[in-house]
Amino acid sequence: MHRPSHRGGHSREVVARSRSSAGGRPPSPGAELEAALLAWRRQADGANAAVHALTAVRSVVAALCERFGAPAALLGELDALAATLGAPTAAPADTGLATAAVGSLRVGPDDEATPDPVRVAQLLASVHEAVLAPAERRGRGVFYTPPEVAARLVALALALTLPEPHPQPHPHPEPSPPAVLDPACGAGTFLVAVAEWLHRHRALAPAACVDAVHGRDLDPVAVAVARTALAWWSWQRGGSPCWARADVRVGDGLAPPADGGPPMGRFAAVVGNPPFLNQLQGRTARAADARAAAQARFGGAAKGYVDTAVLFLLAAVEAVAPGGRVVLVQPESTVAASHAAAARAALAQRAELEAMWFGGAGLFAAGVRVCAPVLRRIEDGTAPPPASPVQLLAGAAVEPAGPAAAAPWSGHGAGGHWAPLLAAARGVPASALRGTSILAGLAAATAGFRDQYYGLVPYVREADPIADGRTAPLITAGLIGPTGHRWGRSPVRFAGRVWSRPVVDLDALAAGDPKLYGWVARRLRPKLLVATQTRAVHAAADPAGSLVPSVPVIAVEPHEDADLWRIAAVLWCPLVSVHAAEQFAGGGLSASALRLSARQVLTLPVPDDGEAWAHAAALLQNAHEGAIGTETNTDHLGERLFDDVARSMAAAYGCSAESSLEAMRWWRGVSDRHRAAMFL
């Protein structure tokens, strides 16, 4: 396979800042290093990126060796690669990088103590990452994990997998080291974390800790940096740099063993942060031969737009031994994305989902939200275990996420469904819906595409009651609130400008674009309009069939014999919003938004109790008909009405009053800032 080098999916762009504190004190060592890294990166214009990065790291390691009395052998790995690449072993120009790097590790007023080796590993990874051009980093996925997060994820994986050591009198035989793999090791952040954990918590000698780590990466410079970081760690912890013993080498972590990939079923744990390579973007999409190789190995689980990071999960479950753990950082979309459903299902056949970590907002500067499933490999031929509680973990501290950690979500449902875990971590109450039928039996759902959106632009104008011609109000997703819309009462942005009362000129559209007019005409029928990118299901009723949905608004159109108000009662039911948030969390633009598709709307369950459902529908219809032509405060009307509707729908779904109240509290909490008039 020929793919970008394997790296984690978080961005920590190095930006030079001239930070000076009050009183004219000099910038901090961190600011000096950032400025030096930026200057070094600017020298790379037209240069070989690998050579430029290698020279930068070597200059820093040489300065560290000189400053802290480390043996020159620590430069051996970098010098050997420099000879292979024809790279210089000295800086092409003095950018102050080496001095700034040493200064960033200042450990005390006298600056005499040797810095912690984990900090040194972090420094080397940061230098390698930061000297690359931003476009190259994004295209190759060169974004490393903060070391404190790597250390806690490693501790999570190894503490679950490795037995507690038995107390033994000293001296005692050195235990056999376990094998731990990072299949996309980059500059070695996770490898050093593994070695440090084994040394501290299993009392292994430094050389045995280095023997335990195994890593693969396609980037030879990254591999040299990782091996050098391990050499520095072993020198500082044990007095001798034993990098030559480490099984950390250039290789494809996704390749099968016959093609040089990691062996199957050997490792006690697989940890790391593989590259996030979005297959909808040209610069990160897999090449044709890589797609073919992935599908040949993983079958249908690798088809479509599944992120490369997900493929590493599949490979890791093959590489880990039965009973071992896999903890690989993933984009948060992995828990819910439809294109990852086959991969989740495949994982559920070979591993038990024990825990799920969600990184939360602000953990990484790029704003990429991350997660990490904790998977325990089961024996081949063994049936997946029954559903069991999945522990929820959150934040940089990788701590239990409160009461929701005990929620009985299972990773072994249809399609390896993990979205409920994300919903629980965000405070969505557990769904308690009961229903044997879905909305597809009552309605069709349609959402337009780019052609409809851009096609309407020339035919939209402000409403003018004096002007001749037929028009229809245009409803955007931003105009739709929890139980209605604000057309004509709130400004709206469409096609790059702000409108007060946007309408579609139907006569002009019929003359100018008959095909698009046909699409619009088919939407001018009784329906409900459902917004996307909302935290709960937001819908507006259009019983008169007079509104035009703007892409990506979903038009839910009742079948000929179906009751629009029964469908409204379903879409406006807080319990249904809870169900949707639980099933489809993680697909929106923001962390908590739903990006419902037309197909997903049609999968929403409908009640089995027709009498209670009919009562709720009658309440909504009567309220609508009573509000037409009045100046009633419909917000207040809606709040009072929905207490009654919620109770009726809870009864219709067979849910308890407690579940209904919990759903209503959550629904109001996420919907209050989207207050909308209930009816047009």
XYZ file of C-alpha atoms in Angstrom:
680
model
C 0.000 0.000 0.000
C 1.148 3.508 -0.683
C -0.425 5.878 1.798
C 0.530 8.962 3.733
C 2.681 8.323 6.782
C 0.730 7.198 9.802
C 0.093 9.842 12.365
C -2.601 10.952 14.784
C -5.496 13.137 13.790
C -5.155 16.202 15.954
C -3.656 19.484 14.947
C -1.372 21.530 17.162
C -0.123 24.142 14.747
C 3.005 25.896 15.876
C 2.466 29.623 15.508
C 5.155 32.116 16.370
C 4.108 34.570 19.020
C 6.022 37.462 20.508
C 4.765 36.881 24.031
C 6.368 39.224 26.492
C 5.050 39.490 29.999
C 4.481 42.690 31.885
C 7.577 44.579 32.977
C 9.573 43.863 29.829
C 10.672 40.359 30.833
C 11.933 38.169 27.973
C 9.653 35.656 26.264
C 9.253 32.230 27.864
C 11.355 29.302 26.607
C 8.208 27.942 24.964
C 7.742 31.133 22.966
C 11.406 31.094 21.945
C 11.073 27.522 20.720
C 7.938 28.312 18.734
C 9.684 31.213 17.024
C 12.743 29.087 16.260
C 10.602 26.288 14.830
C 8.751 28.716 12.594
C 12.046 30.137 11.338
C 13.332 26.633 10.644
C 10.176 25.693 8.773
C 10.493 28.758 6.568
C 13.911 27.542 5.472
C 12.292 24.436 4.017
C 10.991 26.195 0.898
C 12.234 24.100 -2.008
C 14.118 21.713 0.285
C 13.594 18.018 0.780
C 11.068 17.840 3.635
C 12.479 14.619 5.116
C 16.035 15.951 5.085
C 14.939 19.257 6.576
C 13.027 17.558 9.419
C 15.844 15.103 10.127
C 18.433 17.881 10.319
C 16.247 19.832 12.735
C 15.781 16.887 15.096
C 19.465 15.962 14.943
C 20.530 19.483 15.854
C 18.277 19.368 18.904
C 19.507 15.927 20.025
C 23.134 17.022 19.607
C 22.497 20.072 21.786
C 20.773 17.940 24.417
C 23.668 15.466 24.479
C 26.171 18.264 24.939
C 24.122 20.054 27.593
C 23.279 17.016 29.719
C 26.301 14.802 29.142
C 24.530 12.102 27.166
C 26.625 9.670 25.108
C 27.202 10.490 21.460
C 25.768 7.062 20.620
C 22.334 8.630 20.985
C 22.946 10.328 17.641
C 23.681 7.039 15.898
C 20.208 6.347 14.540
C 19.820 9.870 13.159
C 23.325 9.911 11.664
C 22.752 6.568 9.948
C 19.577 7.841 8.318
C 21.278 11.129 7.410
C 23.939 9.173 5.543
C 21.247 7.242 3.690
C 19.353 10.403 2.736
C 22.424 12.492 2.052
C 21.379 14.911 4.776
C 23.803 17.301 6.485
C 24.544 16.664 10.143
C 24.718 20.354 10.952
C 22.136 23.114 10.726
C 22.080 24.909 7.359
C 21.757 28.218 9.188
C 21.598 29.340 12.786
C 17.916 29.727 13.673
C 18.440 29.350 17.403
C 16.509 26.076 17.363
C 18.968 24.023 19.409
C 19.357 26.721 22.071
C 15.604 27.261 22.300
C 14.959 23.516 22.534
C 17.370 23.085 25.430
C 15.878 26.146 27.110
C 12.370 24.744 26.832
C 13.428 21.845 29.068
C 14.669 24.085 31.882
C 13.933 22.139 35.057
C 14.978 24.465 37.858
C 16.670 27.722 38.809
C 20.137 26.240 38.406
C 19.145 24.283 35.280
C 21.517 21.457 36.192
C 19.186 18.483 36.534
C 18.564 16.185 33.599
C 15.043 16.664 32.206
C 12.425 13.950 32.449
C 12.869 11.590 29.460
C 9.154 11.764 28.660
C 9.549 15.530 28.205
C 12.494 14.915 25.910
C 10.399 12.524 23.820
C 7.672 15.168 23.652
C 10.200 17.773 22.539
C 11.561 15.583 19.727
C 8.057 14.766 18.501
C 7.082 18.448 18.588
C 10.163 19.446 16.604
C 9.564 16.786 13.961
C 5.912 17.769 13.677
C 6.384 21.513 13.688
C 9.107 21.913 11.084
C 6.897 20.388 8.384
C 4.820 22.716 6.233
C 1.134 22.865 7.318
C -0.135 21.505 3.995
C 2.208 18.539 4.231
C 1.205 17.845 7.810
C -2.477 17.849 6.931
C -2.029 15.691 3.838
C 0.065 13.111 5.676
C -1.736 13.329 9.005
C 1.374 14.370 10.947
C -0.263 15.445 14.224
C 0.962 13.858 17.423
C -0.787 13.083 20.686
C -0.177 15.146 23.831
C 2.062 12.932 25.996
C -0.146 13.143 29.082
C -3.095 11.791 27.065
C -0.956 9.043 25.541
C 0.271 8.029 28.993
C -3.260 7.723 30.368
C -4.562 5.744 27.401
C -1.576 3.409 27.661
C -2.245 2.964 31.374
C -5.879 2.172 30.592
C -4.941 -0.534 28.084
C -2.119 -2.144 30.047
C -3.742 -2.077 33.486
C -6.722 -3.970 32.047
C -4.552 -6.492 30.212
C -1.495 -7.277 32.329
C -1.875 -9.091 35.663
C -0.649 -7.457 38.832
C 2.884 -8.645 39.628
C 3.306 -10.923 42.643
C 5.631 -9.593 45.337
C 8.957 -11.405 45.150
C 12.091 -11.190 47.274
C 14.986 -9.312 45.771
C 16.785 -10.158 43.645
C 14.137 -11.828 41.537
C 14.104 -13.056 37.943
C 13.236 -10.399 35.415
C 9.714 -11.122 34.131
C 9.230 -11.787 30.471
C 8.209 -8.503 28.808
C 4.826 -8.342 27.106
C 4.647 -7.274 23.476
C 2.854 -3.953 22.859
C 2.346 -2.548 19.364
C 1.782 0.940 18.009
C 0.992 0.315 14.322
C 1.345 4.014 13.385
C 3.995 5.056 15.878
C 5.154 8.350 14.379
C 7.791 9.912 16.630
C 7.177 7.403 19.425
C 4.967 9.217 21.947
C 2.984 6.059 22.735
C 6.071 3.827 22.673
C 7.822 5.890 25.325
C 4.603 5.924 27.360
C 4.489 2.104 27.209
C 8.110 1.782 28.302
C 7.575 4.239 31.155
C 4.445 2.422 32.394
C 6.108 -0.988 32.338
C 9.134 0.374 34.205
C 7.045 2.124 36.865
C 4.169 -0.328 37.328
C 5.713 -3.720 36.510
C 9.265 -3.035 37.682
C 10.790 -4.131 34.388
C 14.370 -3.138 33.681
C 14.695 -0.406 31.029
C 16.173 -2.830 28.492
C 13.212 -5.193 28.950
C 10.813 -2.260 28.540
C 12.436 -1.377 25.224
C 12.192 -5.031 24.185
C 8.448 -4.872 24.861
C 7.635 -2.066 22.432
C 6.971 -2.617 18.748
C 6.216 0.079 16.215
C 5.656 0.596 12.516
C 5.498 3.742 10.420
C 5.988 4.572 6.753
C 8.075 7.680 7.487
C 11.744 6.761 8.057
C 12.451 10.084 9.769
C 9.615 9.543 12.230
C 10.919 6.035 12.955
C 14.432 7.399 13.583
C 12.987 10.007 15.957
C 10.990 7.323 17.806
C 14.044 5.093 18.206
C 16.121 8.034 19.401
C 13.448 8.965 21.965
C 13.520 5.376 23.268
C 17.336 5.467 23.365
C 17.286 8.653 25.440
C 14.650 7.139 27.747
C 16.619 3.924 28.295
C 19.868 5.864 28.859
C 18.273 8.063 31.467
C 16.336 5.279 33.203
C 19.044 2.609 33.032
C 22.330 4.256 32.072
C 22.616 2.710 28.614
C 20.927 3.641 25.318
C 19.509 0.368 24.021
C 17.715 1.603 20.922
C 19.192 -1.200 18.825
C 16.963 -3.675 20.693
C 13.681 -1.942 19.849
C 11.454 -3.501 17.191
C 10.539 -0.097 15.802
C 10.993 0.073 12.064
C 9.738 1.378 8.786
C 6.700 -0.587 7.730
C 3.004 -0.428 6.946
C 0.865 -1.034 10.003
C -2.073 -1.922 7.753
C -0.209 -4.521 5.693
C -0.805 -8.222 6.384
C 2.112 -10.126 7.958
C 3.084 -11.677 4.620
C 3.717 -8.158 3.285
C 5.744 -6.984 6.263
C 2.906 -5.961 8.542
C 2.713 -6.827 12.244
C 2.148 -10.510 13.096
C -1.351 -11.638 14.006
C -2.445 -12.622 17.502
C 0.883 -11.827 19.148
C 0.483 -8.604 21.111
C -0.811 -8.091 24.635
C -2.057 -4.644 23.635
C -2.230 -2.376 20.597
C -2.189 1.324 21.396
C -1.660 4.535 19.474
C -3.106 7.304 17.420
C -3.339 6.359 13.727
C -3.850 8.986 11.029
C -7.259 10.532 10.483
C -7.493 10.542 6.695
C -10.925 11.690 5.551
C -11.881 9.870 2.350
C -14.128 12.731 1.206
C -11.094 15.004 0.762
C -8.831 14.562 -2.210
C -5.537 15.152 -0.434
C -6.202 12.464 2.190
C -8.205 9.932 0.157
C -6.630 6.540 -0.423
C -5.190 5.809 -3.839
C -6.831 3.131 -5.984
C -4.259 0.456 -5.102
C -4.620 1.246 -1.385
C -8.410 0.950 -1.623
C -8.093 -2.390 -3.385
C -5.594 -3.695 -0.815
C -7.784 -2.607 2.109
C -10.868 -4.273 0.654
C -8.923 -7.422 -0.133
C -7.895 -7.663 3.512
C -10.944 -6.329 5.377
C -13.749 -6.976 2.883
C -16.894 -4.866 3.059
C -15.729 -3.170 6.258
C -13.204 -1.187 4.173
C -15.578 -0.110 1.419
C -16.860 3.392 0.849
C -15.631 6.392 2.772
C -14.461 4.711 5.964
C -11.632 6.731 7.538
C -8.155 5.196 7.475
C -8.098 5.393 11.283
C -10.952 2.860 11.389
C -8.954 0.430 9.244
C -6.275 0.490 11.938
C -8.879 -0.704 14.447
C -9.645 -3.673 12.206
C -5.968 -4.509 11.798
C -5.295 -4.074 15.519
C -7.982 -6.570 16.517
C -6.233 -9.105 14.271
C -2.818 -8.305 15.756
C -3.763 -8.477 19.446
C -3.856 -11.795 21.294
C -7.127 -13.125 22.747
C -7.770 -11.301 26.009
C -5.595 -8.379 24.929
C -6.771 -4.799 24.526
C -6.893 -2.368 21.641
C -6.946 1.369 22.422
C -6.528 3.492 19.301
C -7.556 7.143 19.106
C -10.274 7.748 16.511
C -12.241 10.660 15.076
C -15.458 10.968 17.065
C -17.450 10.330 13.888
C -16.336 6.683 14.092
C -19.035 6.008 16.699
C -21.928 6.964 14.411
C -20.857 7.463 10.792
C -22.860 5.266 8.442
C -19.797 4.469 6.344
C -18.148 2.945 9.453
C -21.134 0.710 10.279
C -19.693 -2.362 8.545
C -16.384 -1.871 10.368
C -18.140 -1.553 13.736
C -20.095 -4.722 12.996
C -16.888 -6.568 12.062
C -15.211 -5.416 15.278
C -18.201 -6.586 17.324
C -17.681 -10.129 16.008
C -14.083 -10.296 17.250
C -13.921 -8.028 20.278
C -15.939 -6.821 23.255
C -16.362 -3.087 23.713
C -15.445 -2.538 27.380
C -15.105 1.245 27.568
C -15.200 4.369 25.433
C -13.158 7.509 25.957
C -14.308 10.861 24.596
C -11.681 13.588 24.483
C -14.141 16.484 24.704
C -13.849 20.038 23.407
C -10.581 21.962 23.431
C -8.296 18.990 24.001
C -6.643 19.555 20.628
C -6.036 22.940 19.065
C -7.498 21.984 15.685
C -10.928 21.439 17.251
C -11.010 17.807 16.110
C -13.093 15.826 18.578
C -11.628 12.424 19.330
C -12.562 9.189 21.032
C -10.965 5.835 21.744
C -12.842 2.550 22.070
C -11.364 0.037 24.499
C -11.736 -3.366 22.807
C -10.971 -6.753 24.366
C -10.178 -9.425 21.805
C -12.256 -12.597 22.131
C -11.188 -16.071 21.043
C -11.741 -16.935 17.390
C -14.882 -18.977 16.941
C -16.346 -17.684 20.199
C -19.735 -16.014 20.061
C -19.712 -12.318 20.978
C -20.522 -11.883 24.672
C -23.982 -10.644 25.668
C -24.605 -6.945 26.019
C -22.965 -5.484 29.099
C -22.376 -1.989 30.499
C -19.690 0.054 28.779
C -17.662 2.385 30.956
C -17.630 5.976 29.749
C -14.431 7.997 30.138
C -13.839 11.618 29.277
C -11.334 14.443 29.030
C -7.566 14.689 29.107
C -7.541 12.942 32.477
C -9.316 9.878 30.985
C -11.623 9.736 34.001
C -15.077 8.157 34.423
C -17.763 10.401 32.982
C -20.030 10.401 36.033
C -23.240 8.406 36.458
C -23.552 7.839 32.705
C -20.548 5.495 32.930
C -22.836 2.800 34.283
C -25.430 3.172 31.516
C -26.166 -0.271 29.996
C -25.197 0.525 26.424
C -23.913 -2.306 24.274
C -21.387 -2.180 21.475
C -22.759 -5.368 19.986
C -26.025 -4.222 18.478
C -26.837 -4.134 14.799
C -24.007 -2.506 12.929
C -21.856 -2.405 16.062
C -23.882 0.588 17.154
C -21.820 2.951 19.351
C -23.734 6.222 18.980
C -25.680 5.700 22.252
C -22.382 5.920 24.119
C -21.707 9.375 22.730
C -25.230 10.467 23.597
C -24.866 9.182 27.160
C -21.544 10.990 27.559
C -23.290 14.215 26.563
C -26.073 13.852 29.092
C -28.826 12.515 26.842
C -31.173 10.359 28.951
C -31.586 6.713 28.061
C -34.183 6.036 25.410
C -37.195 4.053 26.571
C -39.260 4.000 23.382
C -41.324 0.968 22.511
C -42.770 0.593 19.040
C -42.892 -2.088 16.399
C -43.400 0.208 13.386
C -41.493 3.140 11.953
C -42.395 6.429 10.313
C -41.691 5.053 6.835
C -45.075 3.350 6.965
C -46.807 6.726 7.221
C -44.761 9.145 5.133
C -42.067 9.749 2.582
C -39.127 12.046 3.287
C -37.192 14.169 0.821
C -34.183 16.442 1.119
C -32.849 18.376 -1.842
C -29.271 18.557 -3.046
C -26.888 21.185 -4.334
C -28.785 21.457 -7.612
C -31.967 22.489 -5.821
C -30.176 24.882 -3.486
C -28.249 26.791 -6.123
C -31.023 26.459 -8.674
C -33.433 28.429 -6.477
C -31.064 31.346 -5.838
C -32.074 33.440 -8.915
C -35.767 33.021 -8.096
C -35.758 34.114 -4.443
C -36.839 37.671 -3.565
C -38.297 39.562 -0.659
C -42.052 39.186 -0.232
C -44.008 42.085 -1.717
C -47.793 41.965 -1.329
C -48.200 44.498 -4.144
C -46.178 42.594 -6.741
C -47.993 40.306 -9.153
C -47.335 36.604 -9.498
C -47.395 33.479 -7.380
C -44.894 33.122 -4.554
C -44.234 30.703 -1.719
C -42.300 31.356 1.526
C -38.807 29.830 1.584
C -38.011 28.008 4.844
C -34.379 27.429 5.787
C -33.158 25.159 8.581
C -32.273 28.226 10.646
C -35.908 29.331 10.675
C -37.190 26.050 12.121
C -37.468 25.847 15.895
C -38.477 23.000 18.206
C -42.178 23.197 17.287
C -42.564 25.689 14.467
C -40.855 28.309 12.334
C -40.137 32.025 12.398
C -40.572 32.982 8.774
C -41.306 36.705 8.623
C -40.443 37.200 12.300
C -36.695 36.621 12.222
C -34.072 37.486 9.600
C -32.502 34.575 7.789
C -29.340 34.056 5.758
C -29.690 32.433 2.354
C -27.222 32.395 -0.560
C -24.816 34.764 1.149
C -27.235 37.529 2.148
C -29.735 38.301 4.894
C -33.454 38.229 4.130
C -36.503 39.377 6.079
C -39.298 37.543 4.211
C -37.775 35.409 1.444
C -40.144 33.918 -1.111
C -39.720 31.845 -4.255
C -41.148 33.475 -7.386
C -43.037 30.462 -8.729
C -44.007 32.010 -12.073
C -40.437 33.029 -12.846
C -39.176 29.612 -11.766
C -41.688 27.796 -14.004
C -40.559 29.861 -16.974
C -36.831 29.745 -16.255
C -36.285 26.216 -14.928
C -39.241 23.871 -15.528
C -37.447 20.847 -14.053
C -36.698 22.603 -10.770
C -40.210 24.041 -10.749
C -41.535 20.484 -10.899
C -39.482 19.573 -7.827
C -40.802 22.620 -5.932
C -44.394 21.976 -7.042
C -44.195 18.451 -5.636
C -43.185 19.926 -2.272
C -46.226 22.250 -2.176
C -48.407 19.767 -0.350
C -49.244 19.165 3.340
C -46.052 18.217 5.139
C -43.733 18.732 8.063
C -40.352 20.397 7.646
C -37.477 18.996 9.714
C -34.297 20.967 10.367
C -30.799 19.501 10.418
C -27.827 20.375 12.665
C -30.028 20.718 15.764
C -29.602 19.097 19.180
C -33.163 17.753 19.258
C -35.626 17.034 16.455
C -36.974 20.409 15.298
C -39.953 20.421 12.944
C -42.556 22.838 11.591
C -46.028 21.880 10.373
C -47.235 23.018 6.953
C -50.793 21.637 6.706
C -51.636 24.088 3.916
C -48.729 22.936 1.768
C -47.591 26.496 1.096
C -43.911 26.404 2.139
C -40.801 25.645 0.063
C -38.028 23.783 1.949
C -34.518 25.097 1.386
C -31.744 22.505 1.258
C -30.969 20.728 3.594
C -34.432 20.957 5.216
C -36.203 17.570 5.110
C -39.796 17.479 3.856
C -41.809 14.725 5.558
C -44.860 14.151 3.356
C -47.705 11.948 4.674
C -48.966 9.104 2.546
C -52.446 9.602 1.158
C -54.207 7.807 4.013
C -51.955 9.114 6.822
C -52.729 11.853 9.348
C -50.291 14.779 9.294
C -50.959 15.549 12.959
C -50.084 12.043 14.073
C -46.738 12.475 12.322
C -46.360 15.878 14.003
C -46.997 14.266 17.385
C -44.152 11.833 16.704
C -41.656 14.466 15.529
C -42.509 16.873 18.360
C -42.388 14.209 21.073
C -39.422 14.745 23.435
C -39.014 10.985 23.779
C -38.453 10.749 20.020
C -35.804 13.470 20.209
C -34.048 11.471 22.919
C -34.199 8.391 20.689
C -32.808 10.310 17.695
C -29.991 11.826 19.764
C -29.107 8.386 21.070
C -29.152 6.699 17.669
C -27.595 9.370 15.479
C -25.252 11.336 17.766
C -21.922 12.411 16.356
C -22.856 13.222 12.779
C -23.444 16.984 13.047
C -21.169 19.921 12.388
C -21.074 20.809 16.066
C -20.308 18.334 18.807
C -23.889 18.013 20.016
C -25.836 18.485 16.775
C -27.858 15.900 14.905
C -27.368 15.720 11.168
C -30.508 13.809 10.391
C -30.932 12.416 6.906
C -34.270 11.798 5.239
C -33.680 8.063 5.585
C -32.963 8.372 9.309
C -36.134 10.388 9.912
C -38.154 7.564 8.391
C -36.606 5.057 10.830
C -38.036 6.852 13.877
C -40.412 4.541 15.765
C -44.136 5.235 15.960
C -46.366 4.225 18.895
C -48.289 1.007 19.228
C -51.097 2.614 21.277
C -53.305 4.250 18.662
C -55.761 5.794 21.116
C -53.246 7.816 23.137
C -51.464 8.766 19.921
C -54.702 9.979 18.346
C -55.399 12.083 21.449
C -52.012 13.806 21.147
C -52.590 14.444 17.437
C -56.022 15.936 18.152
C -54.504 18.291 20.740
C -52.031 19.593 18.152
C -54.603 19.940 15.377
C -57.095 21.772 17.595
C -54.383 24.120 18.841
C -53.306 24.869 15.288
C -56.825 25.563 14.069
C -57.529 27.725 17.112
C -54.400 29.807 16.540
C -55.049 30.627 12.864
C -55.826 34.303 12.393
C -55.178 35.239 16.022
C -52.394 37.091 17.809
C -52.213 34.409 20.500
C -48.913 34.060 22.332
C -48.128 30.762 20.668
C -44.889 30.242 22.576
C -46.909 30.094 25.800
C -49.558 28.010 24.096
C -46.907 25.570 22.961
C -45.395 25.201 26.418
C -48.760 24.405 28.016
C -49.811 22.185 25.156
C -46.667 20.145 25.161
C -47.081 19.042 28.748
C -50.314 17.367 27.639
C -48.903 16.084 24.352
C -45.810 14.652 26.084
C -47.941 12.744 28.588
C -50.159 11.345 25.850
C -47.200 10.307 23.700
C -45.448 8.682 26.674
C -48.563 6.600 27.176
C -48.723 5.848 23.454
C -45.128 4.582 23.483
C -45.636 2.644 26.695
C -43.098 4.748 28.603
C -43.278 5.716 32.248
C -44.135 9.191 33.480
C -40.608 9.393 34.920
C -39.041 8.693 31.509
C -41.289 11.302 29.935
C -40.355 13.958 32.512
C -36.653 13.205 32.122
C -36.958 13.476 28.331
C -38.910 16.728 28.629
C -36.293 18.266 30.935
C -33.530 17.375 28.484
C -35.596 18.545 25.491
C -36.275 21.935 27.078
C -32.631 22.289 28.071
C -31.376 21.855 24.512
C -34.294 23.639 22.820
C -34.844 26.791 24.889
C -32.410 28.869 22.876
C -34.287 27.914 19.721
C -37.682 29.089 20.902
C -40.015 29.460 17.949
C -43.661 30.262 17.402
C -45.497 27.000 17.182
C -47.555 27.671 14.099
C -47.392 29.974 11.086
